[in-house]
Amino acid sequence: MTNQKIETRRKNVEKILLAAEVVFAEKGYAGTSMADIARHAGLPRSNLHYYFTTKEELYREALVNLLGLWEKEGACFHYFDDPRVVLTSYIREKMTHSRNRPHGSRLWANEIMHGAPLFRDMLDENLAAGAKTKEAKIRQWVEEKRILPLEPSALLYMIWASTQHYADFEPQVTALNDNRPLSDEQFEQAVQTITAVVLRGIGLEP
C-alpha cells in the first residue's frame, strides 16, 4: 500500500469515526443506521462497509477510539510526578475534550448508563488498566504525604464527573447561560474553578 493510500485510509477512518460519534450520540445505537453515518460523513455507504463490515463493529471502534483519546489525556500521569502539575494538566485536557468533542462523551455516557451491553468486555480490558495506573500514582502521592489522605478512585470519579458534565449536559449549561454557549472567558473560568477546588481539596494551592 502506497503512502498516499495509507493517508487516504487514515483520513476516511477518522472522518467515519467522528461521524459515528455524532450520530450514535444523537440517535442511539438502535436508532442509527450505517446510511445515517455515511450521510453525516459525506461518504458513499459502500465506503463505510469497506472499512467497517457491521454497525456493531463501527460502534465498538468509536468507543475504543474515545478510550484511546482519554488515555492520551492521562499521559501526564506518566510524564510528570508533581501532583499539582499532573492534575492541572489532566483537568484542562478533560475540559478541552468535553468542549471540542461533546458527542463522544455523550456516546460513552449513553453506553455506560445502559449497562455497557455492547462494550462490557472492553471496559474490563481497556478502561480498568488506565484507571488503575492513575490510582496507583495518586496512592503514591498519599503515601509520600504530598497530598491529603483520600481514596484515589473517588478523586478520579469526581474529576470525570466535573469535566464531562460540560459535554454530557451541554444543553443545560447553555440554557443556564442565557441560552448562549460558554464564551472562551467563561470556559477558562470553569477550568480554573474545577482545578482550584480539586487542588485545595487535596491540600494544594493552584
PDB file of C-alpha atoms in Angstrom, residues 31-141:
ATOM      1  CA  GLY A  31     -31.861   4.215  16.015  1.00  0.00           C
ATOM      2  CA  THR A  32     -28.730   4.598  13.912  1.00  0.00           C
ATOM      3  CA  SER A  33     -28.111   3.053  10.501  1.00  0.00           C
ATOM      4  CA  MET A  34     -24.908   2.787   8.533  1.00  0.00           C
ATOM      5  CA  ALA A  35     -26.577   5.009   5.925  1.00  0.00           C
ATOM      6  CA  ASP A  36     -27.062   7.717   8.569  1.00  0.00           C
ATOM      7  CA  ILE A  37     -23.367   7.668   9.407  1.00  0.00           C
ATOM      8  CA  ALA A  38     -22.311   7.624   5.750  1.00  0.00           C
ATOM      9  CA  ARG A  39     -24.535  10.622   5.101  1.00  0.00           C
ATOM     10  CA  HIS A  40     -23.085  12.547   8.031  1.00  0.00           C
ATOM     11  CA  ALA A  41     -19.524  11.658   6.985  1.00  0.00           C
ATOM     12  CA  GLY A  42     -20.203  12.726   3.400  1.00  0.00           C
ATOM     13  CA  LEU A  43     -19.083   9.349   2.062  1.00  0.00           C
ATOM     14  CA  PRO A  44     -20.817   6.656  -0.025  1.00  0.00           C
ATOM     15  CA  ARG A  45     -22.299   3.884   2.105  1.00  0.00           C
ATOM     16  CA  SER A  46     -20.041   1.410   0.315  1.00  0.00           C
ATOM     17  CA  ASN A  47     -17.030   3.218   1.776  1.00  0.00           C
ATOM     18  CA  LEU A  48     -18.290   2.582   5.299  1.00  0.00           C
ATOM     19  CA  HIS A  49     -18.668  -1.132   4.615  1.00  0.00           C
ATOM     20  CA  TYR A  50     -15.168  -1.199   3.127  1.00  0.00           C
ATOM     21  CA  TYR A  51     -13.705  -0.087   6.470  1.00  0.00           C
ATOM     22  CA  PHE A  52     -16.344  -1.426   8.882  1.00  0.00           C
ATOM     23  CA  THR A  53     -18.354  -4.517   7.994  1.00  0.00           C
ATOM     24  CA  THR A  54     -21.154  -4.074  10.531  1.00  0.00           C
ATOM     25  CA  LYS A  55     -22.750  -1.342  12.622  1.00  0.00           C
ATOM     26  CA  GLU A  56     -21.651  -3.091  15.824  1.00  0.00           C
ATOM     27  CA  GLU A  57     -18.036  -3.161  14.637  1.00  0.00           C
ATOM     28  CA  LEU A  58     -18.150   0.579  13.910  1.00  0.00           C
ATOM     29  CA  TYR A  59     -19.865   1.315  17.225  1.00  0.00           C
ATOM     30  CA  ARG A  60     -17.256  -0.573  19.218  1.00  0.00           C
ATOM     31  CA  GLU A  61     -14.413   1.056  17.280  1.00  0.00           C
ATOM     32  CA  ALA A  62     -15.859   4.508  18.002  1.00  0.00           C
ATOM     33  CA  LEU A  63     -15.776   3.694  21.720  1.00  0.00           C
ATOM     34  CA  VAL A  64     -12.265   2.245  21.505  1.00  0.00           C
ATOM     35  CA  ASN A  65     -11.166   5.432  19.747  1.00  0.00           C
ATOM     36  CA  LEU A  66     -12.609   7.507  22.598  1.00  0.00           C
ATOM     37  CA  LEU A  67     -10.738   5.414  25.151  1.00  0.00           C
ATOM     38  CA  GLY A  68      -7.533   5.980  23.215  1.00  0.00           C
ATOM     39  CA  LEU A  69      -8.070   9.745  23.277  1.00  0.00           C
ATOM     40  CA  TRP A  70      -8.771   9.693  27.009  1.00  0.00           C
ATOM     41  CA  GLU A  71      -5.614   7.686  27.615  1.00  0.00           C
ATOM     42  CA  LYS A  72      -3.651  10.397  25.797  1.00  0.00           C
ATOM     43  CA  GLU A  73      -5.243  12.943  28.128  1.00  0.00           C
ATOM     44  CA  GLY A  74      -3.910  10.891  31.030  1.00  0.00           C
ATOM     45  CA  ALA A  75      -0.340  10.788  29.685  1.00  0.00           C
ATOM     46  CA  CYS A  76       0.564  13.465  32.247  1.00  0.00           C
ATOM     47  CA  PHE A  77       0.338  10.750  34.928  1.00  0.00           C
ATOM     48  CA  HIS A  78       3.270   9.029  33.202  1.00  0.00           C
ATOM     49  CA  TYR A  79       5.363  12.043  32.237  1.00  0.00           C
ATOM     50  CA  PHE A  80       5.155  14.149  35.404  1.00  0.00           C
ATOM     51  CA  ASP A  81       5.411  13.470  39.103  1.00  0.00           C
ATOM     52  CA  ASP A  82       4.271  16.723  40.719  1.00  0.00           C
ATOM     53  CA  PRO A  83       0.592  16.245  41.714  1.00  0.00           C
ATOM     54  CA  ARG A  84      -0.170  19.908  41.054  1.00  0.00           C
ATOM     55  CA  VAL A  85       1.220  19.708  37.512  1.00  0.00           C
ATOM     56  CA  VAL A  86      -0.403  16.357  36.748  1.00  0.00           C
ATOM     57  CA  LEU A  87      -3.897  17.234  37.941  1.00  0.00           C
ATOM     58  CA  THR A  88      -3.868  20.745  36.471  1.00  0.00           C
ATOM     59  CA  SER A  89      -2.890  19.311  33.082  1.00  0.00           C
ATOM     60  CA  TYR A  90      -5.360  16.422  33.325  1.00  0.00           C
ATOM     61  CA  ILE A  91      -8.338  18.629  34.192  1.00  0.00           C
ATOM     62  CA  ARG A  92      -7.569  21.026  31.351  1.00  0.00           C
ATOM     63  CA  GLU A  93      -7.251  18.178  28.853  1.00  0.00           C
ATOM     64  CA  LYS A  94     -10.543  16.652  30.014  1.00  0.00           C
ATOM     65  CA  MET A  95     -12.332  20.006  29.825  1.00  0.00           C
ATOM     66  CA  THR A  96     -10.932  20.776  26.370  1.00  0.00           C
ATOM     67  CA  HIS A  97     -12.068  17.380  25.116  1.00  0.00           C
ATOM     68  CA  SER A  98     -15.551  17.989  26.529  1.00  0.00           C
ATOM     69  CA  ARG A  99     -15.721  21.268  24.650  1.00  0.00           C
ATOM     70  CA  ASN A 100     -14.314  20.034  21.351  1.00  0.00           C
ATOM     71  CA  ARG A 101     -15.822  16.518  21.219  1.00  0.00           C
ATOM     72  CA  PRO A 102     -19.054  16.640  23.275  1.00  0.00           C
ATOM     73  CA  HIS A 103     -20.786  13.945  21.234  1.00  0.00           C
ATOM     74  CA  GLY A 104     -18.052  11.461  22.087  1.00  0.00           C
ATOM     75  CA  SER A 105     -18.606  11.983  25.789  1.00  0.00           C
ATOM     76  CA  ARG A 106     -22.377  11.609  25.349  1.00  0.00           C
ATOM     77  CA  LEU A 107     -21.926   8.432  23.319  1.00  0.00           C
ATOM     78  CA  TRP A 108     -19.830   6.982  26.121  1.00  0.00           C
ATOM     79  CA  ALA A 109     -22.327   8.083  28.784  1.00  0.00           C
ATOM     80  CA  ASN A 110     -25.221   6.505  26.881  1.00  0.00           C
ATOM     81  CA  GLU A 111     -23.433   3.167  26.637  1.00  0.00           C
ATOM     82  CA  ILE A 112     -22.486   3.148  30.324  1.00  0.00           C
ATOM     83  CA  MET A 113     -25.939   4.208  31.543  1.00  0.00           C
ATOM     84  CA  HIS A 114     -27.459   1.261  29.660  1.00  0.00           C
ATOM     85  CA  GLY A 115     -25.075  -1.165  31.397  1.00  0.00           C
ATOM     86  CA  ALA A 116     -22.472  -1.265  28.603  1.00  0.00           C
ATOM     87  CA  PRO A 117     -24.273  -4.118  26.749  1.00  0.00           C
ATOM     88  CA  LEU A 118     -22.045  -3.864  23.663  1.00  0.00           C
ATOM     89  CA  PHE A 119     -18.828  -2.837  25.358  1.00  0.00           C
ATOM     90  CA  ARG A 120     -18.634  -4.673  28.700  1.00  0.00           C
ATOM     91  CA  ASP A 121     -15.649  -6.804  27.719  1.00  0.00           C
ATOM     92  CA  MET A 122     -13.709  -3.742  26.564  1.00  0.00           C
ATOM     93  CA  LEU A 123     -14.350  -1.954  29.855  1.00  0.00           C
ATOM     94  CA  ASP A 124     -12.534  -4.664  31.766  1.00  0.00           C
ATOM     95  CA  GLU A 125      -9.774  -4.894  29.179  1.00  0.00           C
ATOM     96  CA  ASN A 126      -9.098  -1.222  28.410  1.00  0.00           C
ATOM     97  CA  LEU A 127     -10.679   1.173  30.894  1.00  0.00           C
ATOM     98  CA  ALA A 128      -9.652  -0.640  34.074  1.00  0.00           C
ATOM     99  CA  ALA A 129      -5.947  -0.717  33.212  1.00  0.00           C
ATOM    100  CA  GLY A 130      -5.737   3.038  32.639  1.00  0.00           C
ATOM    101  CA  ALA A 131      -7.705   3.824  35.793  1.00  0.00           C
ATOM    102  CA  LYS A 132      -5.535   1.544  37.943  1.00  0.00           C
ATOM    103  CA  THR A 133      -2.389   3.291  36.696  1.00  0.00           C
ATOM    104  CA  LYS A 134      -3.782   6.700  37.677  1.00  0.00           C
ATOM    105  CA  GLU A 135      -4.980   5.392  41.040  1.00  0.00           C
ATOM    106  CA  ALA A 136      -1.521   3.978  41.777  1.00  0.00           C
ATOM    107  CA  LYS A 137       0.077   7.374  41.143  1.00  0.00           C
ATOM    108  CA  ILE A 138      -2.433   9.125  43.420  1.00  0.00           C
ATOM    109  CA  ARG A 139      -1.919   6.475  46.111  1.00  0.00           C
ATOM    110  CA  GLN A 140       1.834   7.096  45.885  1.00  0.00           C
ATOM    111  CA  TRP A 141       1.296  10.820  46.498  1.00  0.00           C
TER     112      TRP A 141
END
